[in-house]
GROMACS .gro file of C-alpha atoms in nm:
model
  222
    1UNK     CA    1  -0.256  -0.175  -1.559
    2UNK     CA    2   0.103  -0.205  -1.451
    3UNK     CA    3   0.134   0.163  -1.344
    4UNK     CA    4  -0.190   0.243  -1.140
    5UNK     CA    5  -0.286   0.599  -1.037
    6UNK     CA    6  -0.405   0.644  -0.654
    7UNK     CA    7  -0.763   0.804  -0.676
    8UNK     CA    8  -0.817   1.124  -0.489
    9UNK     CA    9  -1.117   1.067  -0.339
   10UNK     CA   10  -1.174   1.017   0.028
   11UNK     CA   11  -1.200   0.692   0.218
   12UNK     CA   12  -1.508   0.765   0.345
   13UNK     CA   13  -1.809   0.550   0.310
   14UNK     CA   14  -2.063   0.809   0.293
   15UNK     CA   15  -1.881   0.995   0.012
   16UNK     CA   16  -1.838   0.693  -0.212
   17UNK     CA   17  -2.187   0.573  -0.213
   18UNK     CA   18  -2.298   0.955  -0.262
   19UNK     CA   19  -2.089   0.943  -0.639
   20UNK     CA   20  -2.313   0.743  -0.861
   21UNK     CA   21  -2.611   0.920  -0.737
   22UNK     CA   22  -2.439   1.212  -0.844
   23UNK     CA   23  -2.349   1.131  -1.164
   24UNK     CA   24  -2.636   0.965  -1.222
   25UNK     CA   25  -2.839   1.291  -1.161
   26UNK     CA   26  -2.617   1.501  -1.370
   27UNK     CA   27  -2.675   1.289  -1.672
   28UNK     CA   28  -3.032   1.370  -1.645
   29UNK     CA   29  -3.000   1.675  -1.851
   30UNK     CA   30  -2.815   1.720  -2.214
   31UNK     CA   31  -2.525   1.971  -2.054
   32UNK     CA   32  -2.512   1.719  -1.778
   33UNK     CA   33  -2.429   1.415  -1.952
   34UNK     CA   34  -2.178   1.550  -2.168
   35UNK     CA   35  -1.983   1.682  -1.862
   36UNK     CA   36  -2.009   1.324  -1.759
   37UNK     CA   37  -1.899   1.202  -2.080
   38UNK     CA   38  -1.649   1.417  -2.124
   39UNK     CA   39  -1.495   1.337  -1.783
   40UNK     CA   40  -1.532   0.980  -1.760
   41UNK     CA   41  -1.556   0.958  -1.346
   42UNK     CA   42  -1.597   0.594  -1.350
   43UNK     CA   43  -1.205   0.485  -1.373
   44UNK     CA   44  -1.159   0.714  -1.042
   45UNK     CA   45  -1.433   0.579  -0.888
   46UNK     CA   46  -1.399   0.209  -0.964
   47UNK     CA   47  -1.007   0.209  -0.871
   48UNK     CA   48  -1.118   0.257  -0.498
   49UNK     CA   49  -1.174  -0.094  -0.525
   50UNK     CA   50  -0.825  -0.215  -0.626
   51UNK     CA   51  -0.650   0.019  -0.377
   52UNK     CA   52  -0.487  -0.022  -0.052
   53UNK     CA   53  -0.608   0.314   0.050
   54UNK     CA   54  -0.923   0.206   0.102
   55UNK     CA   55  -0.855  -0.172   0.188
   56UNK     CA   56  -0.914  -0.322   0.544
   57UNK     CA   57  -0.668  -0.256   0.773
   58UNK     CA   58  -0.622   0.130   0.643
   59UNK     CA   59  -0.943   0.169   0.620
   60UNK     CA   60  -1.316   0.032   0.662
   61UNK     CA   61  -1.533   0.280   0.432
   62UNK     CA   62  -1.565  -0.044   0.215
   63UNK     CA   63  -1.733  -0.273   0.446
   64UNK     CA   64  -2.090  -0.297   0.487
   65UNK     CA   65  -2.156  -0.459   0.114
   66UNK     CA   66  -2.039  -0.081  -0.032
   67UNK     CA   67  -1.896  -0.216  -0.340
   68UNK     CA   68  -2.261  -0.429  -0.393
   69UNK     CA   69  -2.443  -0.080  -0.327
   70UNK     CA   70  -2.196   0.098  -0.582
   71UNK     CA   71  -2.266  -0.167  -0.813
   72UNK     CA   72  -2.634  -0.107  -0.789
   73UNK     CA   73  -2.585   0.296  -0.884
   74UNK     CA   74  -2.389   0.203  -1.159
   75UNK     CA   75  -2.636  -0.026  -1.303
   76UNK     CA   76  -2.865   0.250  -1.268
   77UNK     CA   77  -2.653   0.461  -1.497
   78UNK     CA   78  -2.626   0.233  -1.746
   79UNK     CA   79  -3.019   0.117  -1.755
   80UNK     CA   80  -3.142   0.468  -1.785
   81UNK     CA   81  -2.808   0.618  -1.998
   82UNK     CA   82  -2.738   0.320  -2.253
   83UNK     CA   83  -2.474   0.582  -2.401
   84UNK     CA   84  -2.236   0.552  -2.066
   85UNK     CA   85  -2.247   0.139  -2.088
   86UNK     CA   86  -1.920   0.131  -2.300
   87UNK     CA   87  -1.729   0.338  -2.072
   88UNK     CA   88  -1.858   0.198  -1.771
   89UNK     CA   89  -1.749  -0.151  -1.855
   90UNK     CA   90  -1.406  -0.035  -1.996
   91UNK     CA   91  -1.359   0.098  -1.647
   92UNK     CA   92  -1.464  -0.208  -1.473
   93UNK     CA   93  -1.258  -0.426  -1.670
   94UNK     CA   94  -0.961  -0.238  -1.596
   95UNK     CA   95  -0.983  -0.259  -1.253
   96UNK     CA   96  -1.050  -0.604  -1.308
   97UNK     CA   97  -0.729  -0.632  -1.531
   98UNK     CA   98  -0.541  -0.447  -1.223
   99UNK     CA   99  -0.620  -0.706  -0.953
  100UNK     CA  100  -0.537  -0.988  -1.174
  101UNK     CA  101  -0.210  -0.795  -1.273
  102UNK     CA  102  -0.132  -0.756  -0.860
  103UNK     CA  103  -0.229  -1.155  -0.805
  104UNK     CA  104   0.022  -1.262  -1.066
  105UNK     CA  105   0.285  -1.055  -0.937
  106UNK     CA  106   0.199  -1.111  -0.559
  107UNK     CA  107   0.259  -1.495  -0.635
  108UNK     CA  108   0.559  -1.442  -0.818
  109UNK     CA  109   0.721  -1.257  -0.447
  110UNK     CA  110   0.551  -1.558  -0.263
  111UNK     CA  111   0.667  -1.831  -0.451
  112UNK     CA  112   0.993  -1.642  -0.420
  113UNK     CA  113   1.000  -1.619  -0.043
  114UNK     CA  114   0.863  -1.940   0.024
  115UNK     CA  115   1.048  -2.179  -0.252
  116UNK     CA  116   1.361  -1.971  -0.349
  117UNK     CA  117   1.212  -1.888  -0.660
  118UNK     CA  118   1.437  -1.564  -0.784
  119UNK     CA  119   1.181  -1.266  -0.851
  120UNK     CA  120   1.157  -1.043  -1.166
  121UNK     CA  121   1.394  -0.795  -1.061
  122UNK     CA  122   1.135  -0.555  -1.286
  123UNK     CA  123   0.854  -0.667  -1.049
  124UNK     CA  124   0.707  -0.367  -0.896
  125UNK     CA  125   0.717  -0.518  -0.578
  126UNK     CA  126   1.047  -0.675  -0.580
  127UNK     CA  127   1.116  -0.410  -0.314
  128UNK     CA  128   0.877  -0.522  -0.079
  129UNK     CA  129   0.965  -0.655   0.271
  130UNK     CA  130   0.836  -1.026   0.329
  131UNK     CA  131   0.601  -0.942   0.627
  132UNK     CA  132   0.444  -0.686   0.342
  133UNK     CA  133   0.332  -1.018   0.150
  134UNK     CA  134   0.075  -1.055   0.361
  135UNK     CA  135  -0.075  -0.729   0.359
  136UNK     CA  136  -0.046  -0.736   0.026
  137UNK     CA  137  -0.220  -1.074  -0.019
  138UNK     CA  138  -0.544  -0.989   0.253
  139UNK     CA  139  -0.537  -0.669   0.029
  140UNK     CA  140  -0.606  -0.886  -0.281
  141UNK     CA  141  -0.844  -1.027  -0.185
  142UNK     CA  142  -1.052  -0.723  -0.045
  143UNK     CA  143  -1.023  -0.678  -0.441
  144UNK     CA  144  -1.169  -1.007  -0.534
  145UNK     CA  145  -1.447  -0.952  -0.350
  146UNK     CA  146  -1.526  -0.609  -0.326
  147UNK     CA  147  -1.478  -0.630  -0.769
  148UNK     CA  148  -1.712  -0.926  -0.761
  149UNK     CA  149  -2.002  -0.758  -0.510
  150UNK     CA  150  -1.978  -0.488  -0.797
  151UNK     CA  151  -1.989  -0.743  -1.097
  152UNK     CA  152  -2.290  -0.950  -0.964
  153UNK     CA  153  -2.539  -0.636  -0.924
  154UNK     CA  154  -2.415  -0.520  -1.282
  155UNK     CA  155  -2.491  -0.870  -1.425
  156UNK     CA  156  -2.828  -0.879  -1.247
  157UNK     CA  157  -2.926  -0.687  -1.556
  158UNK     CA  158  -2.903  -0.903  -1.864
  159UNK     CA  159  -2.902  -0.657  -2.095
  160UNK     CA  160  -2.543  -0.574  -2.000
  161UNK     CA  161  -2.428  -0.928  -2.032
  162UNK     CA  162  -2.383  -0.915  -2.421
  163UNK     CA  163  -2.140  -0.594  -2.409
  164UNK     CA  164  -1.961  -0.685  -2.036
  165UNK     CA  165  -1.871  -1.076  -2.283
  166UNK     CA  166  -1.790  -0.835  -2.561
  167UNK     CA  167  -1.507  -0.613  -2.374
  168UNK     CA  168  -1.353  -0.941  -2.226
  169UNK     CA  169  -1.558  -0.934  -1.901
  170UNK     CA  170  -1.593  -1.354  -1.907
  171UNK     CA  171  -1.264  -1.436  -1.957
  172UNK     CA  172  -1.133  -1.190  -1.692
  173UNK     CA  173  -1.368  -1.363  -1.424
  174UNK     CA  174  -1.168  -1.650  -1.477
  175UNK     CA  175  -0.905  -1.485  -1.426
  176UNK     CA  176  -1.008  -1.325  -1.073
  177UNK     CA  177  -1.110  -1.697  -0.997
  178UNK     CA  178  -0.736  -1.767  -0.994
  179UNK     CA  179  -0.542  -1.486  -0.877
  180UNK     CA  180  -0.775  -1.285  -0.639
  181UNK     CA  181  -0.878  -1.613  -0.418
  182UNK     CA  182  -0.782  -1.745  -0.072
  183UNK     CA  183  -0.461  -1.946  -0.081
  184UNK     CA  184  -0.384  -2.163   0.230
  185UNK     CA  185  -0.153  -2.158   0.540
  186UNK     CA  186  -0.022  -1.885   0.694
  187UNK     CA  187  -0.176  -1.652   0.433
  188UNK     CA  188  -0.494  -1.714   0.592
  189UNK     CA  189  -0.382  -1.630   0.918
  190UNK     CA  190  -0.250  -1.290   0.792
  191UNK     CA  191  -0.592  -1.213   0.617
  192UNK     CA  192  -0.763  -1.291   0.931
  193UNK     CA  193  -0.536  -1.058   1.147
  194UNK     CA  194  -0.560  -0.749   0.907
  195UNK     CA  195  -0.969  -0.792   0.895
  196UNK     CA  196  -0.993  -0.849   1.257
  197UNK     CA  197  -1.236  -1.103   1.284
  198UNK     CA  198  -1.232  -1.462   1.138
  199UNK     CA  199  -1.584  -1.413   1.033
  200UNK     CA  200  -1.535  -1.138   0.775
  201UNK     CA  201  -1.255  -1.313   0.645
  202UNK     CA  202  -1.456  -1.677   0.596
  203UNK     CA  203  -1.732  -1.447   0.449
  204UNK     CA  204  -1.478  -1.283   0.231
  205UNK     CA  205  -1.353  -1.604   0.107
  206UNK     CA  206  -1.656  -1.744   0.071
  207UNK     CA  207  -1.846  -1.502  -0.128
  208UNK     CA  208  -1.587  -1.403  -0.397
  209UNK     CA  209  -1.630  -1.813  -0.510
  210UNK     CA  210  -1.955  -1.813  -0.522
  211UNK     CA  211  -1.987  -1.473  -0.665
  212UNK     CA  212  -1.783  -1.563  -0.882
  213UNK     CA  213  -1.894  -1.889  -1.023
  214UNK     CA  214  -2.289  -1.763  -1.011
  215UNK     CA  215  -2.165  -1.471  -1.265
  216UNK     CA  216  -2.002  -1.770  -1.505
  217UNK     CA  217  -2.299  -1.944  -1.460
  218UNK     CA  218  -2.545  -1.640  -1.544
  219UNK     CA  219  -2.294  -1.540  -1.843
  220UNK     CA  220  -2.293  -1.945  -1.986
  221UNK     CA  221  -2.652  -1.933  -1.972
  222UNK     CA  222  -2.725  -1.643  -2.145
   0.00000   0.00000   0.00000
């Protein structure tokens, strides 16, 4: 998760919700799903949502609950192709292992700039100017939640629970629960300036918590 690969595909709304209805009708037929299998889309479609390409203020093709409606096709593809759940998950967690990865390292440059902590000169963003820590941290957590919208329609299905607990899915929403939230101060300001309205960014804030802490909840209790 430390090097990342930029996904090709567009930022366009319409063409990201189109992919897992796609895929989903390919694996419909024998020749279909092996192409699918063979491929593995999912890691190039996931990343989308751990990517400043596609993040708010570069670009809005994820607003408008996309990563929920996502999530919803890729349950699909797992409830009626029980083969694809292991590679589906892997993908998810990685993403979910990349925005943890950028929220360690994103506090690391804060705490740097803001206490005179010295930075890992191997961080990947050592390089990065200080106003750029606060793109990068309303960027993060566009992550959070768009990763979280995905993970809640996934877990709706409790017949994924066992295998999401089995790849390391629980202990990774932990993880998001500390690294990919809203900090204070300024930082909040920034987040609210790249989103352009205060509203999307309380509703941002808001709904990666208790996204978050309903999937812990719905994973304890299983």
């Amino acid at each position: 998760v430390e090097t990342w690969s930029e996904p090709l595909i567009e930022p366009s709304a319409e063409l990201i919700m189109a992919i897992p209805n796609v895929i989903s009708a390919l694996s419909l037929t024998e020749s279909g799903m092996k192409v699918v299998t063979e491929t593995n889309p999912f890691p190039t479609l996931l990343s989308v949502f751990c990517s400043p390409k596609y993040a708010m203020p570069n670009s809005r093709c994820l607003l408008n609950e996309m990563s929920a409606i996502v999530g919803t096709g890729i349950d699909e593809i797992m409830r009626h192709n029980p083969s694809l759940r292991n590679i589906v998950l892997i993908a998810i967690i990685q993403v979910m292992k990349r925005i943890v990865f950028i929220g360690k390292n994103l506090t690391t440059l804060e705490d740097a700039r803001d206490f005179g902590i010295a930075a890992p000169s191997s961080s990947q963003e050592a390089s990065m100017h200080v106003p750029d820590l606060e793109v990068a941290r309303t960027h993060l957590m566009q992550y959070g939640y768009n990763i979280t919208q995905l993970i809640e329609q996934i877990l709706h299905n409790e017949d994924h629970i066992p295998h999401f607990i089995e790849v390391g899915g629980f202990d990774l929403l932990l993880d998001l629960a500390l690294w990919s939230t809203m900090p204070g101060g300024r930082q909040v300001v920034a987040h609210i300036s790249c989103l352009s309205s205060p509203s999307i960014s309380n509703v941002t804030h808001s709904s990666t918590s208790s996204t978050l802490s309903a999937a812990v909840k719905t994973i304890a209790t299983h």
